[in-house]
């Protein structure tokens, strides 16, 4: 979708002037998606020549860090040098990295959900360590501060597509689709104006066709659909097409097919129990699961804060609730069989990716 009220002039440039400040590439401890603080690569700001080396250095540090299993890359950039972005993207694909362009979730502190969520954390200070760092409390109608708007525009999108696992989401108020600020922004690349203006029309045409071809080849290599390539190249460089994540999620593979097939070939398949239990035992745990899910929906639809309700749903249903008249020991025994199987598969998957990344890190 085109969002005309936003007229950002993001840079997606091939030849950048020397005064442009490089992106901040750093190792940060992420507490957005994981209970434990996990080291991730953070890329913030304009992408310029030389940022590839920074990404290599931070990636190597994370991969060789004790206890690290994956390489996650968080993106917050309005664009930059397309050639450098493609180099970074090819590196991340080689490393089987996961890329995220995840926006902030705003809570209106005067709304029911804002009040309940704030109250929940006030009553449960131990949960503050798990508070997602993308939650901000901003009154509805008040201007959102720049530092609370995440972006992945133009050249950043090239890096995003490199992930073997990917996820993107809007900036916006909780349960309010009328005040979103999309994270993803598309427009075509351009050359440094001083350089490009000195070319003849014939030279300019030749250079631009080469540029378009390199962008299209790269995105195709990363599995991007033709539609995203066409939309990017059709949007003028002095404009931007902001794409709602609900539309954008149909324009990328959350899980790259080659990566899934590689893990399947190496490690086998995760199971919900059907493939490893007999029919009677599988039917039994499915019955219990359905009853637990029914209880989870009941809890989730209550009047508690969303965050509190979600925590209650998992803690209460998995830990405390059990249907009357059911054999708890049998259920736990069968569930353990399934869990152990899946843990073996997960350990194999993690180990395969980790070994691949360590081999790269030790050779660089």
CSV table of C-alpha atoms in Angstrom, one decimal:
chain,number,residue,atom,x,y,z
A,1,UNK,CA,0.0,0.0,0.0
A,2,UNK,CA,1.2,3.5,-0.7
A,3,UNK,CA,0.9,5.8,2.4
A,4,UNK,CA,1.1,9.4,1.0
A,5,UNK,CA,1.1,11.2,4.3
A,6,UNK,CA,4.6,9.9,5.0
A,7,UNK,CA,7.1,11.7,2.8
A,8,UNK,CA,10.4,10.3,4.1
A,9,UNK,CA,13.4,10.8,1.8
A,10,UNK,CA,15.3,7.6,2.7
A,11,UNK,CA,18.6,7.1,1.1
A,12,UNK,CA,19.1,4.1,-1.2
A,13,UNK,CA,22.2,5.1,-2.9
A,14,UNK,CA,25.2,3.5,-4.7
A,15,UNK,CA,27.8,6.2,-4.4
A,16,UNK,CA,27.6,8.0,-1.1
A,17,UNK,CA,29.4,11.2,-0.2
A,18,UNK,CA,32.1,10.9,2.4
A,19,UNK,CA,30.4,12.8,5.2
A,20,UNK,CA,27.5,10.3,5.7
A,21,UNK,CA,27.7,8.7,9.1
A,22,UNK,CA,28.1,4.9,9.1
A,23,UNK,CA,25.5,2.6,10.6
A,24,UNK,CA,25.9,1.6,14.2
A,25,UNK,CA,26.6,-2.2,14.1
A,26,UNK,CA,26.8,-3.7,17.6
A,27,UNK,CA,26.3,-6.7,19.8
A,28,UNK,CA,23.3,-6.1,22.0
A,29,UNK,CA,21.5,-8.2,24.5
A,30,UNK,CA,18.0,-8.8,23.2
A,31,UNK,CA,15.1,-9.3,25.5
A,32,UNK,CA,12.4,-8.8,22.9
A,33,UNK,CA,11.8,-12.4,21.9
A,34,UNK,CA,13.7,-14.5,24.4
A,35,UNK,CA,13.3,-15.1,28.1
A,36,UNK,CA,17.1,-15.0,28.5
A,37,UNK,CA,19.0,-12.0,27.2
A,38,UNK,CA,20.4,-13.3,23.9
A,39,UNK,CA,23.3,-11.6,22.0
A,40,UNK,CA,22.2,-10.3,18.7
A,41,UNK,CA,23.6,-8.2,15.9
A,42,UNK,CA,21.9,-4.8,15.8
A,43,UNK,CA,22.2,-2.6,12.7
A,44,UNK,CA,21.0,1.0,13.3
A,45,UNK,CA,21.3,3.9,11.0
A,46,UNK,CA,22.5,4.5,7.4
A,47,UNK,CA,24.4,1.7,5.7
A,48,UNK,CA,27.7,2.8,4.1
A,49,UNK,CA,30.8,1.3,2.7
A,50,UNK,CA,32.7,-0.5,5.5
A,51,UNK,CA,29.7,-1.7,7.4
A,52,UNK,CA,30.2,-5.2,6.0
A,53,UNK,CA,33.4,-5.5,8.1
A,54,UNK,CA,31.6,-4.3,11.2
A,55,UNK,CA,28.9,-7.0,10.7
A,56,UNK,CA,31.6,-9.7,10.1
A,57,UNK,CA,33.3,-8.7,13.4
A,58,UNK,CA,30.2,-8.6,15.5
A,59,UNK,CA,28.9,-11.8,13.9
A,60,UNK,CA,32.2,-13.6,14.7
A,61,UNK,CA,32.1,-12.4,18.3
A,62,UNK,CA,28.5,-13.7,18.8
A,63,UNK,CA,29.2,-17.0,17.1
A,64,UNK,CA,32.2,-17.7,19.2
A,65,UNK,CA,30.6,-16.5,22.4
A,66,UNK,CA,30.0,-19.3,24.8
A,67,UNK,CA,26.4,-20.5,24.7
A,68,UNK,CA,25.4,-18.7,21.5
A,69,UNK,CA,23.5,-21.0,19.1
A,70,UNK,CA,22.0,-18.7,16.5
A,71,UNK,CA,22.8,-15.5,14.7
A,72,UNK,CA,19.9,-13.0,14.9
A,73,UNK,CA,20.1,-9.6,13.2
A,74,UNK,CA,17.8,-6.8,14.2
A,75,UNK,CA,17.3,-4.0,11.7
A,76,UNK,CA,16.5,-0.3,12.2
A,77,UNK,CA,17.8,1.6,9.2
A,78,UNK,CA,16.4,4.1,6.7
A,79,UNK,CA,18.6,2.8,4.0
A,80,UNK,CA,22.0,3.5,2.5
A,81,UNK,CA,24.5,2.0,0.1
A,82,UNK,CA,22.8,-0.7,-1.9
A,83,UNK,CA,26.1,-2.5,-2.8
A,84,UNK,CA,27.2,-2.7,0.8
A,85,UNK,CA,23.7,-3.9,1.8
A,86,UNK,CA,23.8,-6.7,-0.7
A,87,UNK,CA,27.3,-7.7,0.5
A,88,UNK,CA,26.0,-7.8,4.1
A,89,UNK,CA,22.9,-9.8,2.9
A,90,UNK,CA,25.0,-12.4,1.1
A,91,UNK,CA,27.1,-12.8,4.3
A,92,UNK,CA,24.0,-13.3,6.4
A,93,UNK,CA,22.6,-15.8,4.0
A,94,UNK,CA,25.9,-17.7,4.1
A,95,UNK,CA,25.7,-17.7,7.9
A,96,UNK,CA,22.1,-18.9,8.0
A,97,UNK,CA,21.2,-15.8,10.0
A,98,UNK,CA,17.7,-14.8,11.1
A,99,UNK,CA,16.6,-11.2,10.3
A,100,UNK,CA,14.0,-9.1,12.1
A,101,UNK,CA,12.4,-5.7,11.3
A,102,UNK,CA,10.1,-5.4,14.3
A,103,UNK,CA,8.3,-2.2,15.2
A,104,UNK,CA,7.4,-0.7,18.6
A,105,UNK,CA,4.0,-1.5,20.2
A,106,UNK,CA,2.5,1.6,21.8
A,107,UNK,CA,0.1,1.5,24.7
A,108,UNK,CA,-2.1,4.5,25.5
A,109,UNK,CA,-1.6,4.8,29.2
A,110,UNK,CA,-5.2,6.1,29.6
A,111,UNK,CA,-6.8,3.2,27.8
A,112,UNK,CA,-8.0,0.0,29.5
A,113,UNK,CA,-5.2,-2.1,28.0
A,114,UNK,CA,-2.6,0.5,28.8
A,115,UNK,CA,-3.7,0.9,32.5
A,116,UNK,CA,-4.0,-2.9,33.0
A,117,UNK,CA,-0.6,-3.6,31.4
A,118,UNK,CA,1.1,-0.9,33.4
A,119,UNK,CA,-0.6,-2.2,36.6
A,120,UNK,CA,0.4,-5.7,35.8
A,121,UNK,CA,4.1,-4.8,35.7
A,122,UNK,CA,3.7,-2.7,38.8
A,123,UNK,CA,2.2,-5.7,40.6
A,124,UNK,CA,4.7,-8.2,39.1
A,125,UNK,CA,8.2,-6.5,39.2
A,126,UNK,CA,9.9,-9.8,38.7
A,127,UNK,CA,8.5,-9.8,35.1
A,128,UNK,CA,10.3,-6.5,34.3
A,129,UNK,CA,13.3,-8.5,33.2
A,130,UNK,CA,11.1,-10.2,30.6
A,131,UNK,CA,9.3,-7.0,29.5
A,132,UNK,CA,9.6,-6.7,25.7
A,133,UNK,CA,11.9,-3.8,24.9
A,134,UNK,CA,9.5,-2.8,22.0
A,135,UNK,CA,6.7,-1.7,24.4
A,136,UNK,CA,6.3,2.0,24.9
A,137,UNK,CA,3.5,4.0,26.7
A,138,UNK,CA,2.5,6.9,24.6
A,139,UNK,CA,-0.9,8.8,24.8
A,140,UNK,CA,-3.0,8.3,21.7
A,141,UNK,CA,-2.9,11.5,19.6
A,142,UNK,CA,0.5,12.5,20.9
A,143,UNK,CA,3.3,12.6,18.4
A,144,UNK,CA,5.4,9.5,18.6
A,145,UNK,CA,9.1,10.4,19.3
A,146,UNK,CA,11.5,9.5,16.5
A,147,UNK,CA,13.4,7.1,18.7
A,148,UNK,CA,10.3,5.1,19.1
A,149,UNK,CA,9.8,4.5,15.4
A,150,UNK,CA,11.7,1.6,13.9
A,151,UNK,CA,12.3,1.5,10.2
A,152,UNK,CA,13.7,-0.8,7.5
A,153,UNK,CA,13.6,1.2,4.3
A,154,UNK,CA,15.2,0.7,0.9
A,155,UNK,CA,18.7,-0.8,1.2
A,156,UNK,CA,17.7,-2.2,4.7
A,157,UNK,CA,15.0,-4.3,2.9
A,158,UNK,CA,17.8,-6.0,0.9
A,159,UNK,CA,19.4,-7.2,4.2
A,160,UNK,CA,16.0,-8.3,5.6
A,161,UNK,CA,15.5,-10.6,2.7
A,162,UNK,CA,18.8,-12.4,3.4
A,163,UNK,CA,17.5,-14.1,6.5
A,164,UNK,CA,16.7,-17.8,6.5
A,165,UNK,CA,14.1,-16.9,9.1
A,166,UNK,CA,12.4,-13.5,8.9
A,167,UNK,CA,9.8,-11.5,10.7
A,168,UNK,CA,8.5,-8.0,10.4
A,169,UNK,CA,5.8,-6.0,12.2
A,170,UNK,CA,4.4,-2.4,12.2
A,171,UNK,CA,4.9,0.3,14.7
A,172,UNK,CA,1.5,0.9,16.2
A,173,UNK,CA,-0.9,1.0,19.1
A,174,UNK,CA,-2.0,-2.2,20.7
A,175,UNK,CA,-5.2,-3.4,19.0
A,176,UNK,CA,-5.5,-0.2,17.0
A,177,UNK,CA,-5.0,-0.6,13.2
A,178,UNK,CA,-5.9,3.1,12.5
A,179,UNK,CA,-2.6,4.5,13.8
A,180,UNK,CA,0.1,2.3,12.4
A,181,UNK,CA,3.5,3.4,11.1
A,182,UNK,CA,4.8,0.7,8.8
A,183,UNK,CA,8.4,-0.5,9.4
A,184,UNK,CA,9.0,-1.6,5.8
A,185,UNK,CA,9.6,1.1,3.1
A,186,UNK,CA,10.3,0.7,-0.6
A,187,UNK,CA,11.8,2.9,-3.2
A,188,UNK,CA,14.3,2.5,-6.0
A,189,UNK,CA,18.1,3.1,-5.6
A,190,UNK,CA,19.9,6.1,-7.0
A,191,UNK,CA,23.4,7.3,-7.6
A,192,UNK,CA,25.1,10.2,-6.0
A,193,UNK,CA,23.6,13.2,-7.7
A,194,UNK,CA,27.0,15.0,-8.4
A,195,UNK,CA,28.2,11.8,-10.2
A,196,UNK,CA,25.0,11.0,-12.0
A,197,UNK,CA,24.2,14.5,-13.2
A,198,UNK,CA,27.6,14.6,-15.1
A,199,UNK,CA,26.7,11.5,-17.2
A,200,UNK,CA,25.2,11.8,-20.7
A,201,UNK,CA,21.6,10.5,-21.1
A,202,UNK,CA,23.0,7.4,-22.8
A,203,UNK,CA,25.5,6.8,-20.1
A,204,UNK,CA,22.9,7.4,-17.4
A,205,UNK,CA,20.6,4.9,-19.0
A,206,UNK,CA,23.3,2.2,-19.2
A,207,UNK,CA,24.4,2.7,-15.6
A,208,UNK,CA,20.8,2.6,-14.3
A,209,UNK,CA,19.9,-0.5,-16.2
A,210,UNK,CA,23.0,-2.2,-14.7
A,211,UNK,CA,21.9,-1.1,-11.3
A,212,UNK,CA,18.4,-2.3,-11.7
A,213,UNK,CA,19.7,-5.7,-12.9
A,214,UNK,CA,22.0,-6.1,-9.9
A,215,UNK,CA,19.2,-5.3,-7.5
A,216,UNK,CA,16.7,-7.7,-9.2
A,217,UNK,CA,19.4,-10.4,-9.4
A,218,UNK,CA,20.1,-10.1,-5.7
A,219,UNK,CA,16.5,-10.1,-4.6
A,220,UNK,CA,15.7,-13.1,-6.8
A,221,UNK,CA,18.8,-14.9,-5.3
A,222,UNK,CA,17.3,-14.3,-1.9
A,223,UNK,CA,13.9,-15.7,-2.9
A,224,UNK,CA,12.0,-12.3,-3.1
A,225,UNK,CA,8.9,-12.4,-5.3
A,226,UNK,CA,8.8,-10.5,-8.6
A,227,UNK,CA,6.2,-8.2,-7.1
A,228,UNK,CA,8.5,-6.8,-4.4
A,229,UNK,CA,11.2,-6.2,-7.1
A,230,UNK,CA,8.8,-4.4,-9.3
A,231,UNK,CA,7.3,-2.2,-6.5
A,232,UNK,CA,10.8,-1.2,-5.3
A,233,UNK,CA,12.0,-0.2,-8.7
A,234,UNK,CA,8.8,1.7,-9.6
A,235,UNK,CA,8.8,3.9,-6.6
A,236,UNK,CA,10.8,7.2,-7.2
A,237,UNK,CA,13.9,7.7,-5.0
A,238,UNK,CA,12.4,11.0,-3.5
A,239,UNK,CA,9.3,9.1,-2.4
A,240,UNK,CA,8.7,6.0,-0.3
A,241,UNK,CA,6.0,3.3,-0.3
A,242,UNK,CA,5.3,2.2,3.2
A,243,UNK,CA,4.1,-1.4,3.4
A,244,UNK,CA,1.8,-2.6,6.1
A,245,UNK,CA,3.2,-5.8,7.6
A,246,UNK,CA,-0.1,-7.6,7.1
A,247,UNK,CA,0.5,-7.1,3.4
A,248,UNK,CA,4.2,-7.5,3.5
A,249,UNK,CA,4.1,-10.9,5.2
A,250,UNK,CA,2.7,-12.3,2.0
A,251,UNK,CA,5.7,-11.0,0.1
A,252,UNK,CA,8.5,-13.0,1.9
A,253,UNK,CA,9.1,-16.5,3.2
A,254,UNK,CA,9.1,-16.6,7.0
A,255,UNK,CA,11.1,-19.8,6.6
A,256,UNK,CA,13.3,-20.3,3.6
A,257,UNK,CA,12.4,-23.6,1.9
A,258,UNK,CA,16.0,-24.7,1.2
A,259,UNK,CA,16.8,-24.2,4.9
A,260,UNK,CA,13.9,-26.2,6.1
A,261,UNK,CA,14.7,-29.0,3.7
A,262,UNK,CA,18.4,-29.0,4.7
A,263,UNK,CA,17.4,-29.4,8.4
A,264,UNK,CA,14.9,-32.1,7.6
A,265,UNK,CA,17.5,-34.1,5.7
A,266,UNK,CA,20.0,-33.7,8.5
A,267,UNK,CA,17.8,-34.1,11.6
A,268,UNK,CA,14.4,-35.5,10.7
A,269,UNK,CA,11.0,-34.1,11.6
A,270,UNK,CA,9.5,-32.6,14.7
A,271,UNK,CA,6.3,-34.4,15.9
A,272,UNK,CA,3.1,-33.6,17.7
A,273,UNK,CA,3.1,-37.3,18.7
A,274,UNK,CA,1.2,-38.8,15.8
A,275,UNK,CA,4.3,-40.3,14.2
A,276,UNK,CA,5.8,-41.7,17.4
A,277,UNK,CA,2.9,-42.8,19.5
A,278,UNK,CA,0.4,-45.5,18.9
A,279,UNK,CA,-3.1,-44.5,17.8
A,280,UNK,CA,-4.7,-44.9,21.2
A,281,UNK,CA,-2.0,-42.8,23.0
A,282,UNK,CA,-2.0,-40.1,20.4
A,283,UNK,CA,-5.8,-39.8,20.6
A,284,UNK,CA,-5.6,-39.5,24.4
A,285,UNK,CA,-3.1,-36.6,24.5
A,286,UNK,CA,-5.0,-34.8,21.7
A,287,UNK,CA,-8.2,-35.0,23.8
A,288,UNK,CA,-6.3,-33.4,26.8
A,289,UNK,CA,-4.8,-30.8,24.5
A,290,UNK,CA,-8.2,-29.8,23.2
A,291,UNK,CA,-9.6,-29.4,26.7
A,292,UNK,CA,-6.5,-27.4,27.8
A,293,UNK,CA,-6.9,-25.1,24.7
A,294,UNK,CA,-10.6,-24.6,25.6
A,295,UNK,CA,-9.5,-23.5,29.1
A,296,UNK,CA,-6.8,-21.3,27.6
A,297,UNK,CA,-9.3,-19.4,25.5
A,298,UNK,CA,-11.5,-18.9,28.6
A,299,UNK,CA,-8.6,-17.4,30.5
A,300,UNK,CA,-7.4,-15.3,27.5
A,301,UNK,CA,-10.9,-13.8,27.1
A,302,UNK,CA,-11.1,-12.6,30.7
A,303,UNK,CA,-10.8,-9.0,31.9
A,304,UNK,CA,-7.1,-9.2,32.8
A,305,UNK,CA,-4.5,-7.2,31.0
A,306,UNK,CA,-3.4,-8.8,27.7
A,307,UNK,CA,0.1,-9.5,28.9
A,308,UNK,CA,-1.2,-10.9,32.2
A,309,UNK,CA,-3.8,-13.0,30.5
A,310,UNK,CA,-1.2,-14.5,28.1
A,311,UNK,CA,1.1,-15.4,31.0
A,312,UNK,CA,-1.8,-16.8,32.9
A,313,UNK,CA,-2.9,-18.8,29.9
A,314,UNK,CA,0.3,-20.7,29.6
A,315,UNK,CA,1.2,-20.9,33.3
A,316,UNK,CA,-2.2,-21.9,34.5
A,317,UNK,CA,-3.2,-24.2,31.6
A,318,UNK,CA,0.1,-26.0,31.3
A,319,UNK,CA,1.0,-26.0,34.9
A,320,UNK,CA,-2.1,-26.2,37.0
A,321,UNK,CA,-5.2,-27.0,34.9
A,322,UNK,CA,-6.0,-30.6,34.1
A,323,UNK,CA,-9.4,-32.0,33.0
A,324,UNK,CA,-11.2,-33.9,35.7
A,325,UNK,CA,-11.2,-37.7,35.5
A,326,UNK,CA,-8.1,-37.8,33.3
A,327,UNK,CA,-4.9,-39.8,34.1
A,328,UNK,CA,-2.3,-37.1,34.8
A,329,UNK,CA,0.6,-39.6,35.0
A,330,UNK,CA,-0.2,-41.1,31.7
A,331,UNK,CA,-0.5,-37.7,30.0
A,332,UNK,CA,2.8,-36.6,31.5
A,333,UNK,CA,4.5,-39.8,30.4
A,334,UNK,CA,3.3,-39.5,26.8
A,335,UNK,CA,4.0,-35.8,26.6
A,336,UNK,CA,7.6,-36.5,27.8
A,337,UNK,CA,8.1,-39.0,25.0
A,338,UNK,CA,7.0,-36.4,22.5
A,339,UNK,CA,9.1,-33.7,24.1
A,340,UNK,CA,12.2,-35.8,24.2
A,341,UNK,CA,11.9,-36.6,20.5
A,342,UNK,CA,11.5,-33.0,19.6
A,343,UNK,CA,14.4,-32.0,21.9
A,344,UNK,CA,16.6,-34.4,20.0
A,345,UNK,CA,15.5,-32.9,16.7
A,346,UNK,CA,15.9,-29.4,18.0
A,347,UNK,CA,19.4,-30.1,19.3
A,348,UNK,CA,20.4,-31.6,16.0
A,349,UNK,CA,19.1,-28.5,14.1
A,350,UNK,CA,20.8,-26.1,16.5
A,351,UNK,CA,24.0,-28.0,16.4
A,352,UNK,CA,24.0,-28.2,12.6
A,353,UNK,CA,23.6,-24.4,12.3
A,354,UNK,CA,26.0,-23.7,15.1
A,355,UNK,CA,28.7,-25.9,13.6
A,356,UNK,CA,28.3,-24.3,10.2
A,357,UNK,CA,28.7,-20.8,11.7
A,358,UNK,CA,31.6,-21.8,13.9
A,359,UNK,CA,33.5,-23.2,10.9
A,360,UNK,CA,33.0,-19.8,9.2
A,361,UNK,CA,34.1,-17.8,12.2
A,362,UNK,CA,37.2,-19.9,12.8
A,363,UNK,CA,38.2,-19.5,9.1
A,364,UNK,CA,37.9,-15.7,9.2
